């Protein structure tokens, strides 16, 4: 048990550390090849922070561990809203001004509904996964066009400001990119191995491990970047990290895992975790969309409510884990 826990903890720490290398290297290489700063901020950095989720779920699917694959994706979505935005708003109330983000909020609600519908037959099939990936590509293309069309949007400005002004030489940048990716893969494999070992040793489902420890661990890059962005007053980036990550998890992470191997959907996901994810997504829409011309906002009390909701959900999972889920 100690061995499995130590290996999983080491894998999670390695992923968090190497994700920074991967993001920094990717952004620098993208600047060297002439990619616009807006695309680097919205796509390259966003993709980098979600790499732990896609690697963990992909490896879990290849090893026929659907509980970790789906638990990691959906659990990360729940943690992103309840834990990350809750903590971020407690540190600094978050205001949403970006028109791009407000247009993505209803899309996230629709994508969450699609994930629930696909789960009704208790499987994410190969065709389901292809639909998710196709929709992800369409939404990514739309977001890029929207970002360029509304170049004065607050998210675009904050995204460009978040890119480091100093660019490393090409060779060191490429080294960080490749080394970061290799270490991310190594961390993902050790995390999955440790998580599966813990679930078997304790006699609990790998789904619970995926929804809790693994999901929070792979969401740490988003937590760090959102808190830093909020402290700098870059509120749209703080919310954009969560929105982008949840869209990425639901579409790309589950899509890639489902293409690798069809994923059986445990009853707990259909009747417990997807409804929780849906309720939190609706709450996020209500808080952040903004009505009657006023910008959306998450104040400290609302952040506390999100954090308490996540805490209650996690404690319920832990309490029920002994009986299996």
JSON list of C-alpha atoms in Angstrom, two decimals, residues 86-209:
[
{"chain": "A", "resi": 86, "resn": "UNK", "atom": "CA", "xyz": [-13.98, 28.16, -5.29]},
{"chain": "A", "resi": 87, "resn": "UNK", "atom": "CA", "xyz": [-10.44, 28.67, -3.98]},
{"chain": "A", "resi": 88, "resn": "UNK", "atom": "CA", "xyz": [-9.69, 31.31, -6.63]},
{"chain": "A", "resi": 89, "resn": "UNK", "atom": "CA", "xyz": [-12.80, 33.36, -5.76]},
{"chain": "A", "resi": 90, "resn": "UNK", "atom": "CA", "xyz": [-11.98, 33.16, -2.03]},
{"chain": "A", "resi": 91, "resn": "UNK", "atom": "CA", "xyz": [-8.54, 34.62, -2.74]},
{"chain": "A", "resi": 92, "resn": "UNK", "atom": "CA", "xyz": [-9.82, 37.26, -5.15]},
{"chain": "A", "resi": 93, "resn": "UNK", "atom": "CA", "xyz": [-13.44, 37.66, -6.40]},
{"chain": "A", "resi": 94, "resn": "UNK", "atom": "CA", "xyz": [-13.58, 36.81, -10.10]},
{"chain": "A", "resi": 95, "resn": "UNK", "atom": "CA", "xyz": [-15.30, 39.06, -12.63]},
{"chain": "A", "resi": 96, "resn": "UNK", "atom": "CA", "xyz": [-15.94, 37.88, -16.21]},
{"chain": "A", "resi": 97, "resn": "UNK", "atom": "CA", "xyz": [-15.80, 40.52, -18.94]},
{"chain": "A", "resi": 98, "resn": "UNK", "atom": "CA", "xyz": [-14.86, 38.42, -21.98]},
{"chain": "A", "resi": 99, "resn": "UNK", "atom": "CA", "xyz": [-17.48, 38.01, -24.72]},
{"chain": "A", "resi": 100, "resn": "UNK", "atom": "CA", "xyz": [-15.64, 34.85, -25.86]},
{"chain": "A", "resi": 101, "resn": "UNK", "atom": "CA", "xyz": [-16.05, 33.25, -22.43]},
{"chain": "A", "resi": 102, "resn": "UNK", "atom": "CA", "xyz": [-19.72, 34.21, -22.18]},
{"chain": "A", "resi": 103, "resn": "UNK", "atom": "CA", "xyz": [-20.35, 32.53, -25.52]},
{"chain": "A", "resi": 104, "resn": "UNK", "atom": "CA", "xyz": [-18.49, 29.39, -24.36]},
{"chain": "A", "resi": 105, "resn": "UNK", "atom": "CA", "xyz": [-20.56, 29.00, -21.17]},
{"chain": "A", "resi": 106, "resn": "UNK", "atom": "CA", "xyz": [-23.73, 27.70, -22.90]},
{"chain": "A", "resi": 107, "resn": "UNK", "atom": "CA", "xyz": [-21.52, 25.50, -25.12]},
{"chain": "A", "resi": 108, "resn": "UNK", "atom": "CA", "xyz": [-20.05, 23.85, -22.03]},
{"chain": "A", "resi": 109, "resn": "UNK", "atom": "CA", "xyz": [-23.59, 23.20, -20.74]},
{"chain": "A", "resi": 110, "resn": "UNK", "atom": "CA", "xyz": [-24.55, 21.56, -24.05]},
{"chain": "A", "resi": 111, "resn": "UNK", "atom": "CA", "xyz": [-21.38, 19.47, -24.12]},
{"chain": "A", "resi": 112, "resn": "UNK", "atom": "CA", "xyz": [-22.07, 18.29, -20.56]},
{"chain": "A", "resi": 113, "resn": "UNK", "atom": "CA", "xyz": [-25.59, 17.31, -21.63]},
{"chain": "A", "resi": 114, "resn": "UNK", "atom": "CA", "xyz": [-24.13, 15.38, -24.60]},
{"chain": "A", "resi": 115, "resn": "UNK", "atom": "CA", "xyz": [-21.80, 13.46, -22.28]},
{"chain": "A", "resi": 116, "resn": "UNK", "atom": "CA", "xyz": [-24.80, 12.50, -20.12]},
{"chain": "A", "resi": 117, "resn": "UNK", "atom": "CA", "xyz": [-26.82, 11.33, -23.12]},
{"chain": "A", "resi": 118, "resn": "UNK", "atom": "CA", "xyz": [-23.91, 9.21, -24.37]},
{"chain": "A", "resi": 119, "resn": "UNK", "atom": "CA", "xyz": [-23.64, 7.56, -20.96]},
{"chain": "A", "resi": 120, "resn": "UNK", "atom": "CA", "xyz": [-27.25, 6.30, -20.99]},
{"chain": "A", "resi": 121, "resn": "UNK", "atom": "CA", "xyz": [-26.26, 3.07, -22.76]},
{"chain": "A", "resi": 122, "resn": "UNK", "atom": "CA", "xyz": [-23.53, 2.59, -20.12]},
{"chain": "A", "resi": 123, "resn": "UNK", "atom": "CA", "xyz": [-20.69, 2.80, -22.62]},
{"chain": "A", "resi": 124, "resn": "UNK", "atom": "CA", "xyz": [-18.63, 5.41, -24.43]},
{"chain": "A", "resi": 125, "resn": "UNK", "atom": "CA", "xyz": [-18.26, 3.55, -27.72]},
{"chain": "A", "resi": 126, "resn": "UNK", "atom": "CA", "xyz": [-15.75, 4.14, -30.51]},
{"chain": "A", "resi": 127, "resn": "UNK", "atom": "CA", "xyz": [-18.36, 6.12, -32.46]},
{"chain": "A", "resi": 128, "resn": "UNK", "atom": "CA", "xyz": [-19.25, 8.16, -29.37]},
{"chain": "A", "resi": 129, "resn": "UNK", "atom": "CA", "xyz": [-15.56, 9.01, -29.00]},
{"chain": "A", "resi": 130, "resn": "UNK", "atom": "CA", "xyz": [-15.29, 10.08, -32.66]},
{"chain": "A", "resi": 131, "resn": "UNK", "atom": "CA", "xyz": [-18.28, 12.39, -32.21]},
{"chain": "A", "resi": 132, "resn": "UNK", "atom": "CA", "xyz": [-16.61, 13.97, -29.17]},
{"chain": "A", "resi": 133, "resn": "UNK", "atom": "CA", "xyz": [-13.32, 14.51, -31.00]},
{"chain": "A", "resi": 134, "resn": "UNK", "atom": "CA", "xyz": [-15.03, 15.94, -34.08]},
{"chain": "A", "resi": 135, "resn": "UNK", "atom": "CA", "xyz": [-16.99, 18.36, -31.92]},
{"chain": "A", "resi": 136, "resn": "UNK", "atom": "CA", "xyz": [-13.79, 19.32, -30.10]},
{"chain": "A", "resi": 137, "resn": "UNK", "atom": "CA", "xyz": [-12.09, 20.23, -33.39]},
{"chain": "A", "resi": 138, "resn": "UNK", "atom": "CA", "xyz": [-15.11, 22.28, -34.47]},
{"chain": "A", "resi": 139, "resn": "UNK", "atom": "CA", "xyz": [-15.23, 24.18, -31.16]},
{"chain": "A", "resi": 140, "resn": "UNK", "atom": "CA", "xyz": [-11.47, 24.79, -31.21]},
{"chain": "A", "resi": 141, "resn": "UNK", "atom": "CA", "xyz": [-11.71, 26.24, -34.73]},
{"chain": "A", "resi": 142, "resn": "UNK", "atom": "CA", "xyz": [-14.65, 28.39, -33.69]},
{"chain": "A", "resi": 143, "resn": "UNK", "atom": "CA", "xyz": [-12.82, 29.67, -30.59]},
{"chain": "A", "resi": 144, "resn": "UNK", "atom": "CA", "xyz": [-9.76, 30.61, -32.66]},
{"chain": "A", "resi": 145, "resn": "UNK", "atom": "CA", "xyz": [-11.86, 32.51, -35.22]},
{"chain": "A", "resi": 146, "resn": "UNK", "atom": "CA", "xyz": [-13.84, 34.18, -32.44]},
{"chain": "A", "resi": 147, "resn": "UNK", "atom": "CA", "xyz": [-10.66, 35.22, -30.66]},
{"chain": "A", "resi": 148, "resn": "UNK", "atom": "CA", "xyz": [-9.18, 36.80, -33.79]},
{"chain": "A", "resi": 149, "resn": "UNK", "atom": "CA", "xyz": [-12.47, 38.42, -34.80]},
{"chain": "A", "resi": 150, "resn": "UNK", "atom": "CA", "xyz": [-12.86, 40.02, -31.37]},
{"chain": "A", "resi": 151, "resn": "UNK", "atom": "CA", "xyz": [-9.22, 40.99, -30.99]},
{"chain": "A", "resi": 152, "resn": "UNK", "atom": "CA", "xyz": [-10.07, 43.66, -28.43]},
{"chain": "A", "resi": 153, "resn": "UNK", "atom": "CA", "xyz": [-11.76, 41.10, -26.17]},
{"chain": "A", "resi": 154, "resn": "UNK", "atom": "CA", "xyz": [-10.43, 41.15, -22.61]},
{"chain": "A", "resi": 155, "resn": "UNK", "atom": "CA", "xyz": [-9.52, 37.46, -22.72]},
{"chain": "A", "resi": 156, "resn": "UNK", "atom": "CA", "xyz": [-7.39, 38.03, -25.83]},
{"chain": "A", "resi": 157, "resn": "UNK", "atom": "CA", "xyz": [-5.54, 40.89, -24.15]},
{"chain": "A", "resi": 158, "resn": "UNK", "atom": "CA", "xyz": [-4.93, 38.92, -20.95]},
{"chain": "A", "resi": 159, "resn": "UNK", "atom": "CA", "xyz": [-3.83, 35.85, -22.91]},
{"chain": "A", "resi": 160, "resn": "UNK", "atom": "CA", "xyz": [-1.23, 37.86, -24.83]},
{"chain": "A", "resi": 161, "resn": "UNK", "atom": "CA", "xyz": [0.01, 39.55, -21.64]},
{"chain": "A", "resi": 162, "resn": "UNK", "atom": "CA", "xyz": [0.44, 36.15, -19.96]},
{"chain": "A", "resi": 163, "resn": "UNK", "atom": "CA", "xyz": [3.02, 35.04, -22.55]},
{"chain": "A", "resi": 164, "resn": "UNK", "atom": "CA", "xyz": [6.59, 35.64, -21.32]},
{"chain": "A", "resi": 165, "resn": "UNK", "atom": "CA", "xyz": [8.24, 38.52, -23.18]},
{"chain": "A", "resi": 166, "resn": "UNK", "atom": "CA", "xyz": [11.66, 36.90, -23.14]},
{"chain": "A", "resi": 167, "resn": "UNK", "atom": "CA", "xyz": [11.95, 33.94, -25.49]},
{"chain": "A", "resi": 168, "resn": "UNK", "atom": "CA", "xyz": [14.50, 31.20, -24.94]},
{"chain": "A", "resi": 169, "resn": "UNK", "atom": "CA", "xyz": [16.72, 30.12, -27.83]},
{"chain": "A", "resi": 170, "resn": "UNK", "atom": "CA", "xyz": [15.16, 27.49, -30.07]},
{"chain": "A", "resi": 171, "resn": "UNK", "atom": "CA", "xyz": [17.31, 24.56, -28.93]},
{"chain": "A", "resi": 172, "resn": "UNK", "atom": "CA", "xyz": [16.66, 25.01, -25.16]},
{"chain": "A", "resi": 173, "resn": "UNK", "atom": "CA", "xyz": [12.97, 25.61, -25.89]},
{"chain": "A", "resi": 174, "resn": "UNK", "atom": "CA", "xyz": [12.70, 22.40, -27.92]},
{"chain": "A", "resi": 175, "resn": "UNK", "atom": "CA", "xyz": [14.57, 20.51, -25.19]},
{"chain": "A", "resi": 176, "resn": "UNK", "atom": "CA", "xyz": [12.07, 21.70, -22.57]},
{"chain": "A", "resi": 177, "resn": "UNK", "atom": "CA", "xyz": [9.16, 20.75, -24.82]},
{"chain": "A", "resi": 178, "resn": "UNK", "atom": "CA", "xyz": [10.44, 17.22, -25.50]},
{"chain": "A", "resi": 179, "resn": "UNK", "atom": "CA", "xyz": [11.73, 16.62, -21.97]},
{"chain": "A", "resi": 180, "resn": "UNK", "atom": "CA", "xyz": [8.48, 17.93, -20.49]},
{"chain": "A", "resi": 181, "resn": "UNK", "atom": "CA", "xyz": [6.42, 15.61, -22.68]},
{"chain": "A", "resi": 182, "resn": "UNK", "atom": "CA", "xyz": [8.58, 12.57, -21.86]},
{"chain": "A", "resi": 183, "resn": "UNK", "atom": "CA", "xyz": [8.36, 13.29, -18.13]},
{"chain": "A", "resi": 184, "resn": "UNK", "atom": "CA", "xyz": [4.60, 13.89, -18.41]},
{"chain": "A", "resi": 185, "resn": "UNK", "atom": "CA", "xyz": [4.20, 10.45, -19.96]},
{"chain": "A", "resi": 186, "resn": "UNK", "atom": "CA", "xyz": [6.41, 8.86, -17.29]},
{"chain": "A", "resi": 187, "resn": "UNK", "atom": "CA", "xyz": [4.46, 10.62, -14.53]},
{"chain": "A", "resi": 188, "resn": "UNK", "atom": "CA", "xyz": [1.16, 9.55, -16.06]},
{"chain": "A", "resi": 189, "resn": "UNK", "atom": "CA", "xyz": [2.17, 5.91, -16.26]},
{"chain": "A", "resi": 190, "resn": "UNK", "atom": "CA", "xyz": [3.39, 5.81, -12.65]},
{"chain": "A", "resi": 191, "resn": "UNK", "atom": "CA", "xyz": [0.25, 7.63, -11.48]},
{"chain": "A", "resi": 192, "resn": "UNK", "atom": "CA", "xyz": [-2.02, 5.08, -13.19]},
{"chain": "A", "resi": 193, "resn": "UNK", "atom": "CA", "xyz": [0.04, 2.16, -11.85]},
{"chain": "A", "resi": 194, "resn": "UNK", "atom": "CA", "xyz": [-0.13, 3.48, -8.30]},
{"chain": "A", "resi": 195, "resn": "UNK", "atom": "CA", "xyz": [-3.84, 4.34, -8.54]},
{"chain": "A", "resi": 196, "resn": "UNK", "atom": "CA", "xyz": [-4.77, 0.87, -9.79]},
{"chain": "A", "resi": 197, "resn": "UNK", "atom": "CA", "xyz": [-2.63, -0.70, -7.09]},
{"chain": "A", "resi": 198, "resn": "UNK", "atom": "CA", "xyz": [-4.27, 1.35, -4.33]},
{"chain": "A", "resi": 199, "resn": "UNK", "atom": "CA", "xyz": [-7.79, 0.53, -5.53]},
{"chain": "A", "resi": 200, "resn": "UNK", "atom": "CA", "xyz": [-7.04, -3.19, -5.61]},
{"chain": "A", "resi": 201, "resn": "UNK", "atom": "CA", "xyz": [-5.26, -3.18, -2.24]},
{"chain": "A", "resi": 202, "resn": "UNK", "atom": "CA", "xyz": [-8.08, -1.32, -0.48]},
{"chain": "A", "resi": 203, "resn": "UNK", "atom": "CA", "xyz": [-10.83, -3.14, -2.34]},
{"chain": "A", "resi": 204, "resn": "UNK", "atom": "CA", "xyz": [-12.45, 0.05, -3.61]},
{"chain": "A", "resi": 205, "resn": "UNK", "atom": "CA", "xyz": [-13.25, 0.92, -7.20]},
{"chain": "A", "resi": 206, "resn": "UNK", "atom": "CA", "xyz": [-10.70, 2.60, -9.39]},
{"chain": "A", "resi": 207, "resn": "UNK", "atom": "CA", "xyz": [-13.50, 5.06, -10.23]},
{"chain": "A", "resi": 208, "resn": "UNK", "atom": "CA", "xyz": [-13.31, 6.60, -6.73]},
{"chain": "A", "resi": 209, "resn": "UNK", "atom": "CA", "xyz": [-9.52, 6.93, -7.01]}
]
